[in-house]
Amino acid sequence: MAEPLLRLDGLRKHYGGLAVTDGVSLEVLPGEIHAVIGPNGAGKTTLIHEITGIVAPDEGRVVFAGQDVTRFSLPRRVRAGLARTFQITSVVAGFTARANVALAAQARSGSSFRFFRPAASERRLNDAAMQALAEVGLADRADTPAGALSHGEKRALELAIALATEPRLLLLDEPLAGAGPEETERLIALLTRLKSAYTILLVEHDMQAVFALADRISVLVYGRVIATGTVAEIRGNPEVRAAYLGEDGA
Ligand SMILES: Nc1ncnc2c1ncn2[C@@H]1O[C@H](COP(=O)(O)OP(=O)(O)OP(=O)(O)O)[C@@H](O)[C@H]1O
């Protein structure tokens, strides 16, 4: 089996007496979409925060590309190649789509773009932004203020912002939240396209989308992974059906 790109090793986080992640271990393999599903309050958001560095685990390790990043700051993790999209929109409404993505590309590049040859660096940022926008199908909306984009386009823009940081792993935190049926279909098509180029950890409530996209699924219940497997294995797992999916297997 390939070396995992991301390995979570016994992550524990308590809030008072509540174990929100209770020894979570899982591996994301290069090139896969690994989905994490679970009922409300299962600890999915906390888990994502432990991976990105917003929350420090009490115990356990986050190993990314063979490197222990558990104590890395959030920016250092981004520089190592971890990128996430946010559940709450983090786009500057008055800036164009292009400017929003260029800012992310600049943050990734650190000081190298800032001080020398401003014209050339602007061109490079612009090129990087346009490439990321093209990857998500927003090239023709580059000069539109982010605030004027549709909901689905904003989600695509958030993806472009993440892509502009040249991630080795994309963390997608409910990318379909709030999308209508048509937008959901378009976003699933977009994620399917990105799937061939990126390794993705996906937290998503829309089960049909998860079943359509994921290579493997881990099921989190009360802070514990109760099963990891392919879509077919998870759908057929009696413990998962009892704990989460319901009698019809969702
Ligand atoms: N900072 C905190 N302080 C105290 N309790 C917290 C904190 N963050 C999360 N919790 C609790 O931990 C539990 C898990 O929360 P978390 O948001 O990680 O779950 P989730 O699976 O993402 O839920 P949802 O699907 O509703 O987004 C919840 O009971 C929540 O109230």
mmCIF file of C-alpha atoms and ligand atoms in Angstrom:
data_model
loop_
_atom_site.group_PDB
_atom_site.id
_atom_site.type_symbol
_atom_site.label_atom_id
_atom_site.label_comp_id
_atom_site.label_asym_id
_atom_site.label_seq_id
_atom_site.Cartn_x
_atom_site.Cartn_y
_atom_site.Cartn_z
ATOM 1 C CA MET A 1 0.000 0.000 0.000
ATOM 2 C CA ALA A 2 1.236 3.537 -0.790
ATOM 3 C CA GLU A 3 2.581 5.671 2.056
ATOM 4 C CA PRO A 4 -0.283 7.806 3.370
ATOM 5 C CA LEU A 5 -0.092 11.507 2.574
ATOM 6 C CA LEU A 6 -1.842 12.271 5.876
ATOM 7 C CA ARG A 7 -1.816 10.075 8.940
ATOM 8 C CA LEU A 8 -3.825 10.865 12.057
ATOM 9 C CA ASP A 9 -2.611 8.909 14.982
ATOM 10 C CA GLY A 10 -4.775 8.707 18.107
ATOM 11 C CA LEU A 11 -6.026 12.311 18.099
ATOM 12 C CA ARG A 12 -7.738 13.202 21.357
ATOM 13 C CA LYS A 13 -9.393 16.459 22.287
ATOM 14 C CA HIS A 14 -11.467 16.989 25.424
ATOM 15 C CA TYR A 15 -13.639 19.960 26.270
ATOM 16 C CA GLY A 16 -14.327 19.590 29.976
ATOM 17 C CA GLY A 17 -15.595 16.043 30.396
ATOM 18 C CA LEU A 18 -16.519 15.677 26.725
ATOM 19 C CA ALA A 19 -14.128 13.725 24.482
ATOM 20 C CA VAL A 20 -14.847 15.430 21.155
ATOM 21 C CA THR A 21 -12.231 13.421 19.277
ATOM 22 C CA ASP A 22 -11.524 10.279 21.205
ATOM 23 C CA GLY A 23 -8.433 8.661 19.719
ATOM 24 C CA VAL A 24 -9.052 9.245 16.017
ATOM 25 C CA SER A 25 -6.677 7.395 13.692
ATOM 26 C CA LEU A 26 -7.017 7.392 9.939
ATOM 27 C CA GLU A 27 -4.910 7.519 6.798
ATOM 28 C CA VAL A 28 -5.458 9.505 3.621
ATOM 29 C CA LEU A 29 -3.691 7.854 0.693
ATOM 30 C CA PRO A 30 -2.196 9.834 -2.197
ATOM 31 C CA GLY A 31 -4.758 10.458 -4.943
ATOM 32 C CA GLU A 32 -7.840 9.413 -2.986
ATOM 33 C CA ILE A 33 -10.908 11.283 -1.864
ATOM 34 C CA HIS A 34 -11.327 10.228 1.731
ATOM 35 C CA ALA A 35 -14.634 11.345 3.193
ATOM 36 C CA VAL A 36 -15.360 11.736 6.896
ATOM 37 C CA ILE A 37 -19.041 11.413 7.723
ATOM 38 C CA GLY A 38 -20.902 11.334 10.998
ATOM 39 C CA PRO A 39 -23.944 12.724 12.771
ATOM 40 C CA ASN A 40 -24.105 16.299 14.078
ATOM 41 C CA GLY A 41 -21.707 16.774 16.964
ATOM 42 C CA ALA A 42 -19.611 13.721 16.051
ATOM 43 C CA GLY A 43 -16.438 15.835 16.099
ATOM 44 C CA LYS A 44 -15.858 16.381 12.366
ATOM 45 C CA THR A 45 -15.196 20.119 12.568
ATOM 46 C CA THR A 46 -12.925 19.670 15.578
ATOM 47 C CA LEU A 47 -11.015 16.993 13.674
ATOM 48 C CA ILE A 48 -10.516 19.328 10.699
ATOM 49 C CA HIS A 49 -9.323 22.021 13.135
ATOM 50 C CA GLU A 50 -6.803 19.608 14.613
ATOM 51 C CA ILE A 51 -5.482 18.892 11.110
ATOM 52 C CA THR A 52 -5.219 22.562 10.099
ATOM 53 C CA GLY A 53 -3.788 23.676 13.444
ATOM 54 C CA ILE A 54 -6.690 25.796 14.716
ATOM 55 C CA VAL A 55 -7.170 23.387 17.634
ATOM 56 C CA ALA A 56 -4.242 21.682 19.415
ATOM 57 C CA PRO A 57 -4.989 18.041 20.250
ATOM 58 C CA ASP A 58 -4.439 16.909 23.844
ATOM 59 C CA GLU A 59 -2.857 13.717 22.547
ATOM 60 C CA GLY A 60 -1.924 12.114 19.266
ATOM 61 C CA ARG A 61 -0.118 13.124 16.117
ATOM 62 C CA VAL A 62 -0.787 14.632 12.712
ATOM 63 C CA VAL A 63 1.771 13.317 10.231
ATOM 64 C CA PHE A 64 1.735 14.974 6.821
ATOM 65 C CA ALA A 65 3.948 13.762 3.955
ATOM 66 C CA GLY A 66 6.074 11.876 6.458
ATOM 67 C CA GLN A 67 6.572 14.930 8.683
ATOM 68 C CA ASP A 68 5.111 15.342 12.176
ATOM 69 C CA VAL A 69 3.218 18.664 11.872
ATOM 70 C CA THR A 70 1.281 18.353 15.165
ATOM 71 C CA ARG A 71 2.998 21.410 16.638
ATOM 72 C CA PHE A 72 3.239 23.408 13.383
ATOM 73 C CA SER A 73 1.405 26.751 13.210
ATOM 74 C CA LEU A 74 -1.412 27.149 10.710
ATOM 75 C CA PRO A 75 0.698 29.137 8.156
ATOM 76 C CA ARG A 76 3.495 26.607 8.421
ATOM 77 C CA ARG A 77 1.053 23.829 7.624
ATOM 78 C CA VAL A 78 -0.152 25.736 4.559
ATOM 79 C CA ARG A 79 3.456 26.117 3.426
ATOM 80 C CA ALA A 80 3.912 22.368 3.916
ATOM 81 C CA GLY A 81 1.022 21.843 1.450
ATOM 82 C CA LEU A 82 -2.168 21.586 3.530
ATOM 83 C CA ALA A 83 -5.012 23.755 2.257
ATOM 84 C CA ARG A 84 -8.603 23.981 3.350
ATOM 85 C CA THR A 85 -11.764 25.621 2.228
ATOM 86 C CA PHE A 86 -13.885 27.161 4.906
ATOM 87 C CA GLN A 87 -17.418 26.347 5.867
ATOM 88 C CA ILE A 88 -17.997 30.039 6.469
ATOM 89 C CA THR A 89 -17.182 32.038 3.438
ATOM 90 C CA SER A 90 -13.818 33.764 3.688
ATOM 91 C CA VAL A 91 -13.961 35.728 0.461
ATOM 92 C CA VAL A 92 -13.583 39.557 0.326
ATOM 93 C CA ALA A 93 -16.853 40.595 -1.332
ATOM 94 C CA GLY A 94 -15.624 43.877 -2.830
ATOM 95 C CA PHE A 95 -12.524 42.384 -4.466
ATOM 96 C CA THR A 96 -12.698 40.693 -7.839
ATOM 97 C CA ALA A 97 -12.496 36.904 -8.028
ATOM 98 C CA ARG A 98 -9.001 37.323 -9.500
ATOM 99 C CA ALA A 99 -7.814 39.589 -6.653
ATOM 100 C CA ASN A 100 -9.133 37.175 -4.011
ATOM 101 C CA VAL A 101 -7.191 34.301 -5.544
ATOM 102 C CA ALA A 102 -4.070 36.419 -6.172
ATOM 103 C CA LEU A 103 -3.987 37.348 -2.476
ATOM 104 C CA ALA A 104 -3.978 33.659 -1.556
ATOM 105 C CA ALA A 105 -1.204 32.982 -4.065
ATOM 106 C CA GLN A 106 0.795 35.833 -2.570
ATOM 107 C CA ALA A 107 0.317 34.550 0.976
ATOM 108 C CA ARG A 108 1.629 31.163 -0.190
ATOM 109 C CA SER A 109 4.669 32.667 -1.871
ATOM 110 C CA GLY A 110 5.695 34.565 1.264
ATOM 111 C CA SER A 111 8.046 37.468 0.745
ATOM 112 C CA SER A 112 9.491 36.339 -2.579
ATOM 113 C CA PHE A 113 6.874 38.182 -4.607
ATOM 114 C CA ARG A 114 6.678 41.251 -2.468
ATOM 115 C CA PHE A 115 9.954 43.068 -2.609
ATOM 116 C CA PHE A 116 11.625 42.474 -5.948
ATOM 117 C CA ARG A 117 10.571 43.251 -9.497
ATOM 118 C CA PRO A 118 6.992 44.216 -8.666
ATOM 119 C CA ALA A 119 5.792 44.097 -12.293
ATOM 120 C CA ALA A 120 7.039 40.565 -12.860
ATOM 121 C CA SER A 121 5.707 39.402 -9.525
ATOM 122 C CA GLU A 122 2.302 40.891 -10.277
ATOM 123 C CA ARG A 123 2.274 39.045 -13.563
ATOM 124 C CA ARG A 124 3.160 35.783 -11.807
ATOM 125 C CA LEU A 125 0.445 36.295 -9.202
ATOM 126 C CA ASN A 126 -2.031 37.122 -11.927
ATOM 127 C CA ASP A 127 -1.057 34.003 -13.895
ATOM 128 C CA ALA A 128 -1.333 31.827 -10.791
ATOM 129 C CA ALA A 129 -4.759 33.326 -10.015
ATOM 130 C CA MET A 130 -6.009 32.829 -13.570
ATOM 131 C CA GLN A 131 -4.815 29.238 -13.597
ATOM 132 C CA ALA A 132 -6.630 28.449 -10.344
ATOM 133 C CA LEU A 133 -9.792 30.185 -11.611
ATOM 134 C CA ALA A 134 -9.608 28.176 -14.842
ATOM 135 C CA GLU A 135 -9.280 24.950 -12.828
ATOM 136 C CA VAL A 136 -12.624 25.623 -11.163
ATOM 137 C CA GLY A 137 -14.332 26.952 -14.312
ATOM 138 C CA LEU A 138 -14.403 30.611 -13.236
ATOM 139 C CA ALA A 139 -11.954 32.116 -15.750
ATOM 140 C CA ASP A 140 -14.703 34.175 -17.386
ATOM 141 C CA ARG A 141 -15.731 35.586 -13.976
ATOM 142 C CA ALA A 142 -12.217 36.754 -13.039
ATOM 143 C CA ASP A 143 -13.117 40.451 -13.056
ATOM 144 C CA THR A 144 -16.446 40.069 -11.266
ATOM 145 C CA PRO A 145 -16.522 41.244 -7.630
ATOM 146 C CA ALA A 146 -16.744 38.166 -5.422
ATOM 147 C CA GLY A 147 -19.886 39.547 -3.788
ATOM 148 C CA ALA A 148 -21.712 39.448 -7.144
ATOM 149 C CA LEU A 149 -21.049 35.741 -7.735
ATOM 150 C CA SER A 150 -23.784 33.146 -7.211
ATOM 151 C CA HIS A 151 -23.579 30.883 -4.163
ATOM 152 C CA GLY A 152 -22.180 27.997 -6.224
ATOM 153 C CA GLU A 153 -19.633 30.296 -7.877
ATOM 154 C CA LYS A 154 -18.514 31.518 -4.436
ATOM 155 C CA ARG A 155 -17.906 27.922 -3.362
ATOM 156 C CA ALA A 156 -15.905 27.402 -6.565
ATOM 157 C CA LEU A 157 -13.968 30.594 -5.797
ATOM 158 C CA GLU A 158 -13.128 29.252 -2.335
ATOM 159 C CA LEU A 159 -11.767 26.161 -4.031
ATOM 160 C CA ALA A 160 -9.683 28.320 -6.384
ATOM 161 C CA ILE A 161 -8.320 30.187 -3.345
ATOM 162 C CA ALA A 162 -7.285 26.874 -1.808
ATOM 163 C CA LEU A 163 -5.764 25.673 -5.093
ATOM 164 C CA ALA A 164 -3.713 28.878 -5.405
ATOM 165 C CA THR A 165 -1.757 27.809 -2.325
ATOM 166 C CA GLU A 166 -0.544 24.786 -4.354
ATOM 167 C CA PRO A 167 -1.779 22.229 -1.847
ATOM 168 C CA ARG A 168 -0.714 18.610 -1.674
ATOM 169 C CA LEU A 169 -3.864 17.894 0.313
ATOM 170 C CA LEU A 170 -7.189 19.701 0.038
ATOM 171 C CA LEU A 171 -9.379 19.745 3.133
ATOM 172 C CA LEU A 172 -12.950 20.391 2.068
ATOM 173 C CA ASP A 173 -15.247 21.282 4.938
ATOM 174 C CA GLU A 174 -18.825 20.877 3.716
ATOM 175 C CA PRO A 175 -18.226 22.246 0.204
ATOM 176 C CA LEU A 176 -21.878 21.668 -0.724
ATOM 177 C CA ALA A 177 -23.423 23.358 2.320
ATOM 178 C CA GLY A 178 -26.194 25.736 1.296
ATOM 179 C CA ALA A 179 -26.061 24.818 -2.412
ATOM 180 C CA GLY A 180 -29.318 24.199 -4.313
ATOM 181 C CA PRO A 181 -29.827 21.048 -6.413
ATOM 182 C CA GLU A 182 -28.378 22.504 -9.632
ATOM 183 C CA GLU A 183 -25.414 24.083 -7.874
ATOM 184 C CA THR A 184 -24.810 20.813 -6.046
ATOM 185 C CA GLU A 185 -24.681 18.992 -9.364
ATOM 186 C CA ARG A 186 -22.207 21.522 -10.789
ATOM 187 C CA LEU A 187 -20.014 21.391 -7.667
ATOM 188 C CA ILE A 188 -19.974 17.579 -7.715
ATOM 189 C CA ALA A 189 -18.879 17.717 -11.370
ATOM 190 C CA LEU A 190 -16.143 20.200 -10.408
ATOM 191 C CA LEU A 191 -14.929 18.035 -7.499
ATOM 192 C CA THR A 192 -14.939 15.006 -9.798
ATOM 193 C CA ARG A 193 -12.625 16.921 -12.166
ATOM 194 C CA LEU A 194 -10.300 17.969 -9.315
ATOM 195 C CA LYS A 195 -10.221 14.412 -8.031
ATOM 196 C CA SER A 196 -7.746 13.301 -10.679
ATOM 197 C CA ALA A 197 -5.234 15.983 -9.673
ATOM 198 C CA TYR A 198 -5.548 16.280 -5.881
ATOM 199 C CA THR A 199 -5.709 14.245 -2.733
ATOM 200 C CA ILE A 200 -8.806 15.325 -0.838
ATOM 201 C CA LEU A 201 -10.162 14.923 2.687
ATOM 202 C CA LEU A 202 -13.858 15.689 2.464
ATOM 203 C CA VAL A 203 -16.280 16.419 5.299
ATOM 204 C CA GLU A 204 -19.772 16.511 3.862
ATOM 205 C CA HIS A 205 -23.346 15.967 5.031
ATOM 206 C CA ASP A 206 -24.755 15.258 1.563
ATOM 207 C CA MET A 207 -24.576 11.471 1.525
ATOM 208 C CA GLN A 208 -25.359 11.082 -2.182
ATOM 209 C CA ALA A 209 -22.429 13.397 -2.951
ATOM 210 C CA VAL A 210 -20.152 11.461 -0.601
ATOM 211 C CA PHE A 211 -21.154 8.153 -2.192
ATOM 212 C CA ALA A 212 -20.565 9.622 -5.673
ATOM 213 C CA LEU A 213 -17.172 11.142 -4.877
ATOM 214 C CA ALA A 214 -15.374 9.178 -2.175
ATOM 215 C CA ASP A 215 -12.880 6.396 -2.709
ATOM 216 C CA ARG A 216 -12.995 5.601 0.989
ATOM 217 C CA ILE A 217 -15.117 6.771 3.883
ATOM 218 C CA SER A 218 -14.415 6.971 7.610
ATOM 219 C CA VAL A 219 -17.436 7.122 9.903
ATOM 220 C CA LEU A 220 -17.065 9.224 13.034
ATOM 221 C CA VAL A 221 -19.526 8.697 15.898
ATOM 222 C CA TYR A 222 -19.056 10.338 19.313
ATOM 223 C CA GLY A 223 -15.456 11.187 18.470
ATOM 224 C CA ARG A 224 -14.475 7.677 17.395
ATOM 225 C CA VAL A 225 -13.946 6.169 13.956
ATOM 226 C CA ILE A 226 -16.321 3.208 13.963
ATOM 227 C CA ALA A 227 -15.500 2.099 10.401
ATOM 228 C CA THR A 228 -13.320 2.929 7.400
ATOM 229 C CA GLY A 229 -13.909 1.413 3.986
ATOM 230 C CA THR A 230 -15.064 1.787 0.416
ATOM 231 C CA VAL A 231 -18.509 3.178 -0.356
ATOM 232 C CA ALA A 232 -19.874 -0.354 -0.757
ATOM 233 C CA GLU A 233 -18.287 -1.520 2.497
ATOM 234 C CA ILE A 234 -19.640 1.450 4.438
ATOM 235 C CA ARG A 235 -23.123 1.178 2.960
ATOM 236 C CA GLY A 236 -23.196 -2.502 3.804
ATOM 237 C CA ASN A 237 -21.754 -2.180 7.324
ATOM 238 C CA PRO A 238 -24.475 -3.070 9.872
ATOM 239 C CA GLU A 239 -22.845 -1.034 12.671
ATOM 240 C CA VAL A 240 -22.738 2.063 10.443
ATOM 241 C CA ARG A 241 -26.325 1.558 9.345
ATOM 242 C CA ALA A 242 -27.456 1.251 12.931
ATOM 243 C CA ALA A 243 -25.426 4.211 14.196
ATOM 244 C CA TYR A 244 -25.876 6.582 11.366
ATOM 245 C CA LEU A 245 -27.248 5.757 7.960
ATOM 246 C CA GLY A 246 -30.621 4.445 9.068
ATOM 247 C CA GLU A 247 -32.414 1.403 7.803
ATOM 248 C CA ASP A 248 -32.437 2.416 4.147
ATOM 249 C CA GLY A 249 -28.650 2.935 4.055
ATOM 250 C CA ALA A 250 -29.262 6.589 3.123
HETATM 251 N N1 LIG B 1 -14.579 24.956 21.781
HETATM 252 C C1 LIG B 1 -15.452 24.080 22.270
HETATM 253 N N2 LIG B 1 -15.770 24.071 23.573
HETATM 254 C C2 LIG B 1 -16.644 23.176 24.071
HETATM 255 N N3 LIG B 1 -17.270 22.237 23.349
HETATM 256 C C3 LIG B 1 -17.000 22.194 22.027
HETATM 257 C C4 LIG B 1 -16.081 23.101 21.427
HETATM 258 N N4 LIG B 1 -16.011 22.805 20.095
HETATM 259 C C5 LIG B 1 -16.859 21.772 19.896
HETATM 260 N N5 LIG B 1 -17.440 21.405 21.047
HETATM 261 C C6 LIG B 1 -18.422 20.295 21.201
HETATM 262 O O1 LIG B 1 -17.864 19.151 20.626
HETATM 263 C C7 LIG B 1 -18.850 18.373 19.959
HETATM 264 C C8 LIG B 1 -18.412 18.103 18.534
HETATM 265 O O2 LIG B 1 -18.430 19.331 17.781
HETATM 266 P P1 LIG B 1 -17.989 19.426 16.274
HETATM 267 O O3 LIG B 1 -18.398 20.779 15.824
HETATM 268 O O4 LIG B 1 -16.576 19.038 16.119
HETATM 269 O O5 LIG B 1 -18.920 18.308 15.607
HETATM 270 P P2 LIG B 1 -19.349 18.144 14.082
HETATM 271 O O6 LIG B 1 -19.309 16.677 13.820
HETATM 272 O O7 LIG B 1 -18.546 19.007 13.207
HETATM 273 O O8 LIG B 1 -20.835 18.645 14.089
HETATM 274 P P3 LIG B 1 -21.707 19.280 12.871
HETATM 275 O O9 LIG B 1 -21.950 18.158 11.926
HETATM 276 O O10 LIG B 1 -22.945 19.717 13.579
HETATM 277 O O11 LIG B 1 -20.918 20.417 12.290
HETATM 278 C C9 LIG B 1 -20.140 19.152 20.083
HETATM 279 O O12 LIG B 1 -20.885 18.567 21.144
HETATM 280 C C10 LIG B 1 -19.701 20.548 20.431
HETATM 281 O O13 LIG B 1 -20.651 21.193 21.228
#
